PDB file of C-alpha atoms and ligand atoms in Angstrom:
ATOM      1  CA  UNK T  17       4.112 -12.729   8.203  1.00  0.00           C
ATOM      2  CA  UNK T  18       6.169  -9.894   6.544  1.00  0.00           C
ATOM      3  CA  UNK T  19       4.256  -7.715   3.511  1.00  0.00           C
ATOM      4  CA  UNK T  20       6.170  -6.736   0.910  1.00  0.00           C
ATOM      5  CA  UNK T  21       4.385  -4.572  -1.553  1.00  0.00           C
ATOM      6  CA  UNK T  22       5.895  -3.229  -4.793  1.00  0.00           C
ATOM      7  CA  UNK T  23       3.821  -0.031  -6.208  1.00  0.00           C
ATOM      8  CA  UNK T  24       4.926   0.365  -9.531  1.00  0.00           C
ATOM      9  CA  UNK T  25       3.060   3.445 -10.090  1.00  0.00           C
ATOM     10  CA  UNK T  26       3.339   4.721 -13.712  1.00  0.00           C
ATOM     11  CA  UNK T  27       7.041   4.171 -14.032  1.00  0.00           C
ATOM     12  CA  UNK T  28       7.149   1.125 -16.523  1.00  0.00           C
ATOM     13  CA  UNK T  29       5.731   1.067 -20.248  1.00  0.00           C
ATOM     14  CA  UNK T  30       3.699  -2.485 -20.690  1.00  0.00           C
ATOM     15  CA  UNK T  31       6.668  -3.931 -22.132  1.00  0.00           C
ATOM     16  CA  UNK T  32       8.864  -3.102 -19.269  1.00  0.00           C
ATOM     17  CA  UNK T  33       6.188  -3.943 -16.774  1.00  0.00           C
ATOM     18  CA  UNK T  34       6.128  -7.699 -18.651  1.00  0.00           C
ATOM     19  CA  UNK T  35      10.014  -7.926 -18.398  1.00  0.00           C
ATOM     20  CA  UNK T  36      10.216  -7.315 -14.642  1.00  0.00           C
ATOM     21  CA  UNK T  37       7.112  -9.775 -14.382  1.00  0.00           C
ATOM     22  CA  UNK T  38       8.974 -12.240 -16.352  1.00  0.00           C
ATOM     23  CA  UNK T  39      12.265 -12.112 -14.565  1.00  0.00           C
ATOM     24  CA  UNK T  40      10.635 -12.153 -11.545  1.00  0.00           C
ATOM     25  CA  UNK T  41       8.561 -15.702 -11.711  1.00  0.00           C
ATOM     26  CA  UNK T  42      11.930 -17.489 -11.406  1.00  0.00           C
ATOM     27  CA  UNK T  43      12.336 -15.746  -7.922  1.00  0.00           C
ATOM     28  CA  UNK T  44      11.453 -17.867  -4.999  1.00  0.00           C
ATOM     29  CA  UNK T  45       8.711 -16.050  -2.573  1.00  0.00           C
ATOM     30  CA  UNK T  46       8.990 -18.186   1.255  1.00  0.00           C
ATOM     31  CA  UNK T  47       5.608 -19.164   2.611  1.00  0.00           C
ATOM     32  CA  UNK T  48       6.550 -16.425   5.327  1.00  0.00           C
ATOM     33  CA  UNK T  49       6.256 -13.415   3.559  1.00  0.00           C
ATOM     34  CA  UNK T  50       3.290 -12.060   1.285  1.00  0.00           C
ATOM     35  CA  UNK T  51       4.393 -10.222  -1.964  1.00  0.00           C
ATOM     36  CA  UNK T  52       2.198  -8.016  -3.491  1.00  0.00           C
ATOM     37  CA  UNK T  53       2.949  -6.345  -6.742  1.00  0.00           C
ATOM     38  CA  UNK T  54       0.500  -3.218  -8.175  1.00  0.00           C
ATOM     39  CA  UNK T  55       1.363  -2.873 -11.819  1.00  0.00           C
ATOM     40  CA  UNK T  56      -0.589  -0.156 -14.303  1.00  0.00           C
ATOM     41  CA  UNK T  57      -3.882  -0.730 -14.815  1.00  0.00           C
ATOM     42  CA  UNK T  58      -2.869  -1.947 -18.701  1.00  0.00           C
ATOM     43  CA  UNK T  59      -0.122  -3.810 -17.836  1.00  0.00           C
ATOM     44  CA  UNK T  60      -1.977  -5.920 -15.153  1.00  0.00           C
ATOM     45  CA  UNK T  61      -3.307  -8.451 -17.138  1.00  0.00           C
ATOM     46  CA  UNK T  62      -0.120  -9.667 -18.859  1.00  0.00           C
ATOM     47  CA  UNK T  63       1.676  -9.431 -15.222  1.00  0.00           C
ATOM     48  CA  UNK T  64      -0.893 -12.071 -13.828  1.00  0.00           C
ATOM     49  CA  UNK T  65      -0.461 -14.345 -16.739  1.00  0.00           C
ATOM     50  CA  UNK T  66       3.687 -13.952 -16.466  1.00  0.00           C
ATOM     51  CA  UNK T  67       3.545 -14.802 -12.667  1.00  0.00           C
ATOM     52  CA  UNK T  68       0.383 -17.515 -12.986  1.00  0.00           C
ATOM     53  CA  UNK T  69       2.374 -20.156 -11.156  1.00  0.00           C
ATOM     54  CA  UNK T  70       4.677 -17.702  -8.574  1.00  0.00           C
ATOM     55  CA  UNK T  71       3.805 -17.260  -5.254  1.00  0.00           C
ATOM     56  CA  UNK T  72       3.499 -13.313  -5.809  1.00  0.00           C
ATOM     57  CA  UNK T  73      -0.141 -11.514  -6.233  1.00  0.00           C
ATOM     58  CA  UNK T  74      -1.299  -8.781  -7.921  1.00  0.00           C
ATOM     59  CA  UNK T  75      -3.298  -5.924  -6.490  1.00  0.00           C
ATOM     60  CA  UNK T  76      -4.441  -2.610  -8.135  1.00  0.00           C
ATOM     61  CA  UNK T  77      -2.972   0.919  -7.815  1.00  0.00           C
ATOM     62  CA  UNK T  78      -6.464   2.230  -7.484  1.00  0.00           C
ATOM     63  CA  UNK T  79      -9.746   1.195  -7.546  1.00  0.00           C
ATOM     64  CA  UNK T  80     -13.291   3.557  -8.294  1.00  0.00           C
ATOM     65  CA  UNK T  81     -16.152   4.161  -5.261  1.00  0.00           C
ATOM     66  CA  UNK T  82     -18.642   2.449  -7.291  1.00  0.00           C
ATOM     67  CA  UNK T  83     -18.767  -1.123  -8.296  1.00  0.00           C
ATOM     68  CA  UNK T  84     -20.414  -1.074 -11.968  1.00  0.00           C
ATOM     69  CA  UNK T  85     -21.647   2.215 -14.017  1.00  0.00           C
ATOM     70  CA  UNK T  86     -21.376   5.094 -16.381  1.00  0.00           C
ATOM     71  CA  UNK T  87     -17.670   5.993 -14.731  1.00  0.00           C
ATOM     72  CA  UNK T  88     -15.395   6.753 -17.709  1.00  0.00           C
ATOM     73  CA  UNK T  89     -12.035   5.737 -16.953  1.00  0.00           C
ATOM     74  CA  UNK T  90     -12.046   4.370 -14.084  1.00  0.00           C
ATOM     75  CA  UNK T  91     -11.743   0.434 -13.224  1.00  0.00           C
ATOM     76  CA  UNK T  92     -14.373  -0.911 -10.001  1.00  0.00           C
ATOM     77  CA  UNK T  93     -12.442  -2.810  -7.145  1.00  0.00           C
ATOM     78  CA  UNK T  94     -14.758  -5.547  -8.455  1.00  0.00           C
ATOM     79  CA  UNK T  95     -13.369  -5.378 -12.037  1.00  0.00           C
ATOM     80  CA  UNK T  96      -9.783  -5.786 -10.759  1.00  0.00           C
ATOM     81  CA  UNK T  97     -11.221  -8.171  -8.428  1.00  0.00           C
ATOM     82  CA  UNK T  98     -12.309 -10.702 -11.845  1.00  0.00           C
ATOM     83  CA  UNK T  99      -8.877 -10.075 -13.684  1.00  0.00           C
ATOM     84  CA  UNK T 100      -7.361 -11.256 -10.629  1.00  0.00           C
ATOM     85  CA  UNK T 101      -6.426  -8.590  -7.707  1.00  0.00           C
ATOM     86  CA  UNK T 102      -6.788  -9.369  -4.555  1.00  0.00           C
ATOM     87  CA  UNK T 103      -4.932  -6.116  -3.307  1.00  0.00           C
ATOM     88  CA  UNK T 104      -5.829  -2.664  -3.599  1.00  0.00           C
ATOM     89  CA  UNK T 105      -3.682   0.546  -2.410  1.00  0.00           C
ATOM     90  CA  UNK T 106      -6.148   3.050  -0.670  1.00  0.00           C
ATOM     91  CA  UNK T 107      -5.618   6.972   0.038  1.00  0.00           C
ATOM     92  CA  UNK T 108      -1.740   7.034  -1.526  1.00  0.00           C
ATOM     93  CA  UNK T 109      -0.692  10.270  -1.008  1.00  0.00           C
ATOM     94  CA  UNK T 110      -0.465  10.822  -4.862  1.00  0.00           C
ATOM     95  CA  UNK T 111      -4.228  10.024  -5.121  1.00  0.00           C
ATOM     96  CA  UNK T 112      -4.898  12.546  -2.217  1.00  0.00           C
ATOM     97  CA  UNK T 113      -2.386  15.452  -3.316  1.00  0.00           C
ATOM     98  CA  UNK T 114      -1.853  15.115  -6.978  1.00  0.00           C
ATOM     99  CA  UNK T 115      -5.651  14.292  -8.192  1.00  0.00           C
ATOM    100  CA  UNK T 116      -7.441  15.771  -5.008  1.00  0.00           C
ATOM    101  CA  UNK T 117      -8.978  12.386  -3.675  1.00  0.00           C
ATOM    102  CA  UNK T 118     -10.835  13.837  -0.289  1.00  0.00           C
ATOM    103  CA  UNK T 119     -11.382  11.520   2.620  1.00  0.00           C
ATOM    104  CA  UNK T 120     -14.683  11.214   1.510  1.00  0.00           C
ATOM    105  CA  UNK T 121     -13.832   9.262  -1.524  1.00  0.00           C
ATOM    106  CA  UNK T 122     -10.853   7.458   0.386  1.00  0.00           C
ATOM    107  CA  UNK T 123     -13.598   5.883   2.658  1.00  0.00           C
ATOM    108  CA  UNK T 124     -16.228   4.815  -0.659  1.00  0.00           C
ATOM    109  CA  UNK T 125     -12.832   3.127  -1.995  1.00  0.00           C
ATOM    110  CA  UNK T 126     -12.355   1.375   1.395  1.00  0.00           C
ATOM    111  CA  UNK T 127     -16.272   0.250   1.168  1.00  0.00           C
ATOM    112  CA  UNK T 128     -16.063  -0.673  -2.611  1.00  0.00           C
ATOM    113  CA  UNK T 129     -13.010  -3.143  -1.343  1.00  0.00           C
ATOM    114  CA  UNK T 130     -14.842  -4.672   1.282  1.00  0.00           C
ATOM    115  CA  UNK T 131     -17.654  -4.951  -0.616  1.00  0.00           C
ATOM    116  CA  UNK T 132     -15.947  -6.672  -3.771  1.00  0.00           C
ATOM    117  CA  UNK T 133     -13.866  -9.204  -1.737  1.00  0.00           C
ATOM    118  CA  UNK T 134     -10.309  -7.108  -2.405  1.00  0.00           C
ATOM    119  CA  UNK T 135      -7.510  -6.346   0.926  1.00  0.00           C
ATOM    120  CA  UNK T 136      -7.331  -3.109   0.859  1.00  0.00           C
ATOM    121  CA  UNK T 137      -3.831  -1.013   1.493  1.00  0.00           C
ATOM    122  CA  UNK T 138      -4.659   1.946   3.780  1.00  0.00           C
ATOM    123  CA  UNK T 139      -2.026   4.605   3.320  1.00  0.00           C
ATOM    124  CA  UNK T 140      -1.357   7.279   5.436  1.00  0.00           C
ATOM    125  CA  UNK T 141       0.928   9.703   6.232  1.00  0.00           C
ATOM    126  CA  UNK T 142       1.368  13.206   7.573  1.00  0.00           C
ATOM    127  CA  UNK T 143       2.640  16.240   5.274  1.00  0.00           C
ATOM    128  CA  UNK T 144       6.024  18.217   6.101  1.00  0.00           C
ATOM    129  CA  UNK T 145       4.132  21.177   7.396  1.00  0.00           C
ATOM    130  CA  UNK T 146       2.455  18.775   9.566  1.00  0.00           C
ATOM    131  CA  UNK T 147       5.300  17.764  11.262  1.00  0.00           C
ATOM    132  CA  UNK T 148       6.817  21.056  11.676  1.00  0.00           C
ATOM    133  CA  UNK T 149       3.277  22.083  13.459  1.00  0.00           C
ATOM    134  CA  UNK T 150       3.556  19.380  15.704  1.00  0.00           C
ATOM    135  CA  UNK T 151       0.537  17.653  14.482  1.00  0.00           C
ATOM    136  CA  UNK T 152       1.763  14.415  12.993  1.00  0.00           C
ATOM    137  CA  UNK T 153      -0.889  12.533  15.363  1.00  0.00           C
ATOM    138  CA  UNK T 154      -3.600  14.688  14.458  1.00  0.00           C
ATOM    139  CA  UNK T 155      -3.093  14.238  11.403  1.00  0.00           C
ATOM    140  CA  UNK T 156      -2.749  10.454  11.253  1.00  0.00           C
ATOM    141  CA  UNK T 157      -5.835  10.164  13.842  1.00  0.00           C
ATOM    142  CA  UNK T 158      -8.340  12.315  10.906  1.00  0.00           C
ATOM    143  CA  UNK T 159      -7.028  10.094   8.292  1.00  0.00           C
ATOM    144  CA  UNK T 160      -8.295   6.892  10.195  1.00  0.00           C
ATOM    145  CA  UNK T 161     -11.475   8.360  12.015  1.00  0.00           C
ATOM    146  CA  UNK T 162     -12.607   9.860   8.430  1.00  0.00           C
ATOM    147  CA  UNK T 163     -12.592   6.515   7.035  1.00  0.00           C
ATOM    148  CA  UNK T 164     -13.520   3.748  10.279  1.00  0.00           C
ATOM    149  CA  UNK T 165     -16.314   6.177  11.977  1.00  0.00           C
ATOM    150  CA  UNK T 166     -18.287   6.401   9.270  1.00  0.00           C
ATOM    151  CA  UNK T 167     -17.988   2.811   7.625  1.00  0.00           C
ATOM    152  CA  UNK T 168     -21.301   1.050   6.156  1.00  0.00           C
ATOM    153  CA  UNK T 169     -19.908  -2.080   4.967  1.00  0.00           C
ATOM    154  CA  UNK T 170     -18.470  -4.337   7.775  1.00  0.00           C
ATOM    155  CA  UNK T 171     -15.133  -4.073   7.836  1.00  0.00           C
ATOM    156  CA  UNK T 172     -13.329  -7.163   6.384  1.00  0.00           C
ATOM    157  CA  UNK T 173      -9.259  -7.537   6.284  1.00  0.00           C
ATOM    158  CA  UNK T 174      -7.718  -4.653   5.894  1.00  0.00           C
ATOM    159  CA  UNK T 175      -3.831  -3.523   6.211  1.00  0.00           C
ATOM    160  CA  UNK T 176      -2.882   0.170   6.949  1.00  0.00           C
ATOM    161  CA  UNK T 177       0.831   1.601   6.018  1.00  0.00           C
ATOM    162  CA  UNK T 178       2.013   4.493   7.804  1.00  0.00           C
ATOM    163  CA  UNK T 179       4.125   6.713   4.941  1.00  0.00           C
ATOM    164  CA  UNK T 180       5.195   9.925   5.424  1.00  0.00           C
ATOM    165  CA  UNK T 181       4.248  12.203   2.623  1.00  0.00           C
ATOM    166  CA  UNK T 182       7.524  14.383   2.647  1.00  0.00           C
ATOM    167  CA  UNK T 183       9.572  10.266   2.413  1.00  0.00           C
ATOM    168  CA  UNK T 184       7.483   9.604  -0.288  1.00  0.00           C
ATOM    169  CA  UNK T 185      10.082   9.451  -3.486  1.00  0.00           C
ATOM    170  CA  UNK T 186      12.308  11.695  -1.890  1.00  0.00           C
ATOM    171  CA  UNK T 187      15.480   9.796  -0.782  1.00  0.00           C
ATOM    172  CA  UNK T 188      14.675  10.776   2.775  1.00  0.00           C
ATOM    173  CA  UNK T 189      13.150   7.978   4.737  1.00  0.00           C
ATOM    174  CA  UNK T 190      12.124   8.370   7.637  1.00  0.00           C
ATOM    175  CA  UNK T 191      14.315   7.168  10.872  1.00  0.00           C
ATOM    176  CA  UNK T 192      13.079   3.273  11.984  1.00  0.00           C
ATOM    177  CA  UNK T 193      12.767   4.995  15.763  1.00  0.00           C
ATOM    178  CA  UNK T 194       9.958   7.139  14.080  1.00  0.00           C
ATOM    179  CA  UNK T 195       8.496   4.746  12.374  1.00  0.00           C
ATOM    180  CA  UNK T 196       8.105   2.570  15.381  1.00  0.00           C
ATOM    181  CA  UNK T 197       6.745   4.858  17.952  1.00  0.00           C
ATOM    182  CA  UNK T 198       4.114   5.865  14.975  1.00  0.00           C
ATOM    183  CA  UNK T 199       3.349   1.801  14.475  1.00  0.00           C
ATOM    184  CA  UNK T 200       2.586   1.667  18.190  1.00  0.00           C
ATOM    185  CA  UNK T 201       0.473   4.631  18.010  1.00  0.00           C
ATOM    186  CA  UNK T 202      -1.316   3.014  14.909  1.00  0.00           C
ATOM    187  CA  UNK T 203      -2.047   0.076  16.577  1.00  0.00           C
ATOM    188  CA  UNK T 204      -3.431   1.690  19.895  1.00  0.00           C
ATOM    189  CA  UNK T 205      -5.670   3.861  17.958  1.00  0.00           C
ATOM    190  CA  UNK T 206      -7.053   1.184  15.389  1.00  0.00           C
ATOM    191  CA  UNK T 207      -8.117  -0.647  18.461  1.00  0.00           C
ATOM    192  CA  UNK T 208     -11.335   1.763  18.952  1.00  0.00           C
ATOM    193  CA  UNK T 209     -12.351   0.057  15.264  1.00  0.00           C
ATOM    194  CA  UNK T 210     -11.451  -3.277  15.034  1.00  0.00           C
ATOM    195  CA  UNK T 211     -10.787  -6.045  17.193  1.00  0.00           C
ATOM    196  CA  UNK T 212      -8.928  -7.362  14.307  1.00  0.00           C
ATOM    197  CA  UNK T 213      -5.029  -6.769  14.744  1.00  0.00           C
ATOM    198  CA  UNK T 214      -4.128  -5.192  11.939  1.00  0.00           C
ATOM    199  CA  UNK T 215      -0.742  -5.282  10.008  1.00  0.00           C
ATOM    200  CA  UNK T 216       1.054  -1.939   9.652  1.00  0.00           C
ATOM    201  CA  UNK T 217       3.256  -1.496   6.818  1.00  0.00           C
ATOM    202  CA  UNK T 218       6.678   1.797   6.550  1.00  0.00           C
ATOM    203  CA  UNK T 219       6.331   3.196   3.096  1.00  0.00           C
ATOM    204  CA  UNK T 220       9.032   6.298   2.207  1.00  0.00           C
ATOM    205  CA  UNK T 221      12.012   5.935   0.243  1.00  0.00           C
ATOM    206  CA  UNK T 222      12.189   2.429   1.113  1.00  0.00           C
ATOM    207  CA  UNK T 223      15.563   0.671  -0.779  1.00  0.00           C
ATOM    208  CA  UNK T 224      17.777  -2.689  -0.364  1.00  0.00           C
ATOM    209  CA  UNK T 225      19.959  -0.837   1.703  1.00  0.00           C
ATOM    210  CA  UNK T 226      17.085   0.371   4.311  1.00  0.00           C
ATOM    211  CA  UNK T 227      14.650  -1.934   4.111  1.00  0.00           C
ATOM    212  CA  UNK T 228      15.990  -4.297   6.776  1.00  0.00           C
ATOM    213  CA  UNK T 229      16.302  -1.149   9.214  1.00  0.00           C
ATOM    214  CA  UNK T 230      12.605  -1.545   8.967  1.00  0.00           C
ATOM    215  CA  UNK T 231      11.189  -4.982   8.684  1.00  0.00           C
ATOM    216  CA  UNK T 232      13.463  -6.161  11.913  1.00  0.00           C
ATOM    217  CA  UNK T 233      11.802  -3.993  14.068  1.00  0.00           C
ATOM    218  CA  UNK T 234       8.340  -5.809  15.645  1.00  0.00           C
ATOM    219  CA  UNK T 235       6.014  -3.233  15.371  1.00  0.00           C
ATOM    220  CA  UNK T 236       6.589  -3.611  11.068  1.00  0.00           C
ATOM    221  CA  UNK T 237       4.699  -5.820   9.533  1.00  0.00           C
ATOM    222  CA  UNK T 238       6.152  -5.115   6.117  1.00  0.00           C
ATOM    223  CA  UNK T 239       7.133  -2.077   3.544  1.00  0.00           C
ATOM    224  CA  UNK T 240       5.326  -0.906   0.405  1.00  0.00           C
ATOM    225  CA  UNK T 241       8.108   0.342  -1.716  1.00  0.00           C
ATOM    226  CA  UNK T 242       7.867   2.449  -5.044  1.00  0.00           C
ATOM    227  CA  UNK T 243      10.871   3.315  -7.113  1.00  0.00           C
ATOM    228  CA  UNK T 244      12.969   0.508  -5.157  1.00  0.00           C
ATOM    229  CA  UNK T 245      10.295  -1.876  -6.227  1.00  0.00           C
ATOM    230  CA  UNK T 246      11.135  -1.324  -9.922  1.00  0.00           C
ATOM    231  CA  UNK T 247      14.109  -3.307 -10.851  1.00  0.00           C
ATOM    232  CA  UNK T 248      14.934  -6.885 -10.958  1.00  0.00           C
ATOM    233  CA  UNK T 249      18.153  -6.241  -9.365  1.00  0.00           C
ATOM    234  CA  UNK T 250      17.011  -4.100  -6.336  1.00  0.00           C
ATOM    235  CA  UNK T 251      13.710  -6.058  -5.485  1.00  0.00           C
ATOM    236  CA  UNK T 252      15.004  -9.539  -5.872  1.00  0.00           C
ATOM    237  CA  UNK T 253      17.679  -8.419  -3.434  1.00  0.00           C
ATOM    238  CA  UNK T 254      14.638  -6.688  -1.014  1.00  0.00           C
ATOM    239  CA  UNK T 255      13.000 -10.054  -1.274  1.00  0.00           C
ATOM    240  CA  UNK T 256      15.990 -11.731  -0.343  1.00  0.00           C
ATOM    241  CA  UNK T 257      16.932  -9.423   2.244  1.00  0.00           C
ATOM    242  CA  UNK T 258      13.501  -9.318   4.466  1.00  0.00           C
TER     243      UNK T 258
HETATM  244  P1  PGA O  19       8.957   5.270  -2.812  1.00  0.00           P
HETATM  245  O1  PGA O  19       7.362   5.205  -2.897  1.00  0.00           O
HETATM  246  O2  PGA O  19       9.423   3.948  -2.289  1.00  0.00           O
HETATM  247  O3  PGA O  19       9.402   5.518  -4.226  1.00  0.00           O
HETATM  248  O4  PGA O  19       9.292   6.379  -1.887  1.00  0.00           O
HETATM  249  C1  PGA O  19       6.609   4.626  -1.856  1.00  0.00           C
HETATM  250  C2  PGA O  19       5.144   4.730  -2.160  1.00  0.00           C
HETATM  251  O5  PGA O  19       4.734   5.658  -2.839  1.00  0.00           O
HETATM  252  O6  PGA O  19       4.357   3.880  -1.740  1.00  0.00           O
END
């Protein structure tokens, strides 16, 4: 099974969002790959109904700790859950850098997932700095002890993607050596959690012309791709391609 997540952050107005929905129900999805699209929390609705009888599902870009309450502005993994996610994207590295999630509140997402029946997409990924200090394991090993040591809700399904913070948007994705030295560290060290195998998915500056770099190699169990992941003409040929 190959993943193929599309994370349409907040690039695409709701009408935009509905075109890309709509011109992507005529394309085919094979029972061998998964295809996950997270559009805007507004636009999420109108993308279900568009794609109702595709293959592809929906997931959400981000999901509160808490499953009901007095949380202004935010939207429960169990809310998404009802409108129809069965996806959520965990820990992106905008969530963590940009609005300051802490590891903390990456693991209460992870539990609020479980909890409300929803996959969720563990990202992770070590900084620039991090690599030049020679602590790209480290950092990856905090990342995944701060959220599977401390766990209260059994863990359920879960998949993890490994994306390098300084590949994130940049143009400059990482080499597929990298990546699959990283996967096989992944997968040793998720073994002290789970008995589960767990799929591990490259995120960075994924595009048509990369992305089979990375989904032929074994230890790659799919990509989540951002900007690449935004028009018809460059994810119908990703979906084609993997
Ligand atoms: P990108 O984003 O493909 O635009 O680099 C990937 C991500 O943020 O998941």
């Amino acid at each position: 099974m190959k993943y193929i997540l599309a994370n349409w952050k907040m690039y695409l107005d709701n009408a935009e969002s509905l075109s890309l929905a709509e011109s992507l129900a005529d394309v085919a999805v094979e029972s061998e790959k998964t295809v996950v699209l997270f559009p805007s929390t507004l636009a999420f609705s109108q993308v279900k109904w568009a794609l109702q009888d595709s293959s592809f599902l929906l997931g959400a870009q981000n999901v509160a700790f808490s499953p009901r309450g007095a949380y202004t502005g935010a939207v429960s993994a169990e809310i998404f859950y009802s409108a129809g996610a069965r996806y959520a994207l965990v820990g992106h590295s905008e969530r963590r850098h940009i609005f300051g999630e802490t590891d903390t509140a990456v693991r209460q997402k992870m539990q609020a997932c479980f909890e409300a029946g929803i996959i969720p997409v563990l990202c992770i990924g070590e900084t620039q700095e991090d690599t030049q200090a020679g602590k790209r394991q480290y950092r990856l090993k905090q990342q995944l002890s701060a959220v599977f040591s401390q766990l209260e809700a059994p863990i359920g399904s879960f998949l993890l993607a490994y994306e390098p913070v300084w590949a994130i948007g940049s143009g400059e994705s990482c080499l597929p050596a990298d990546v699959s030295d990283v996967h096989g560290f992944l997968q040793d060290e998720m073994k002290q959690y789970t008995k589960q195998p767990v799929p591990i998915l490259y995120g960075g500056s994924v595009t048509k012309e990369n992305v089979v770099s990375y989904t032929s190699l074994s230890e790659v169990d799919g990509v989540l791709i951002g900007g690449a992941s935004t028009t018809v003409e460059s994810f119908s040929r990703i979906l084609e391609l993997v």
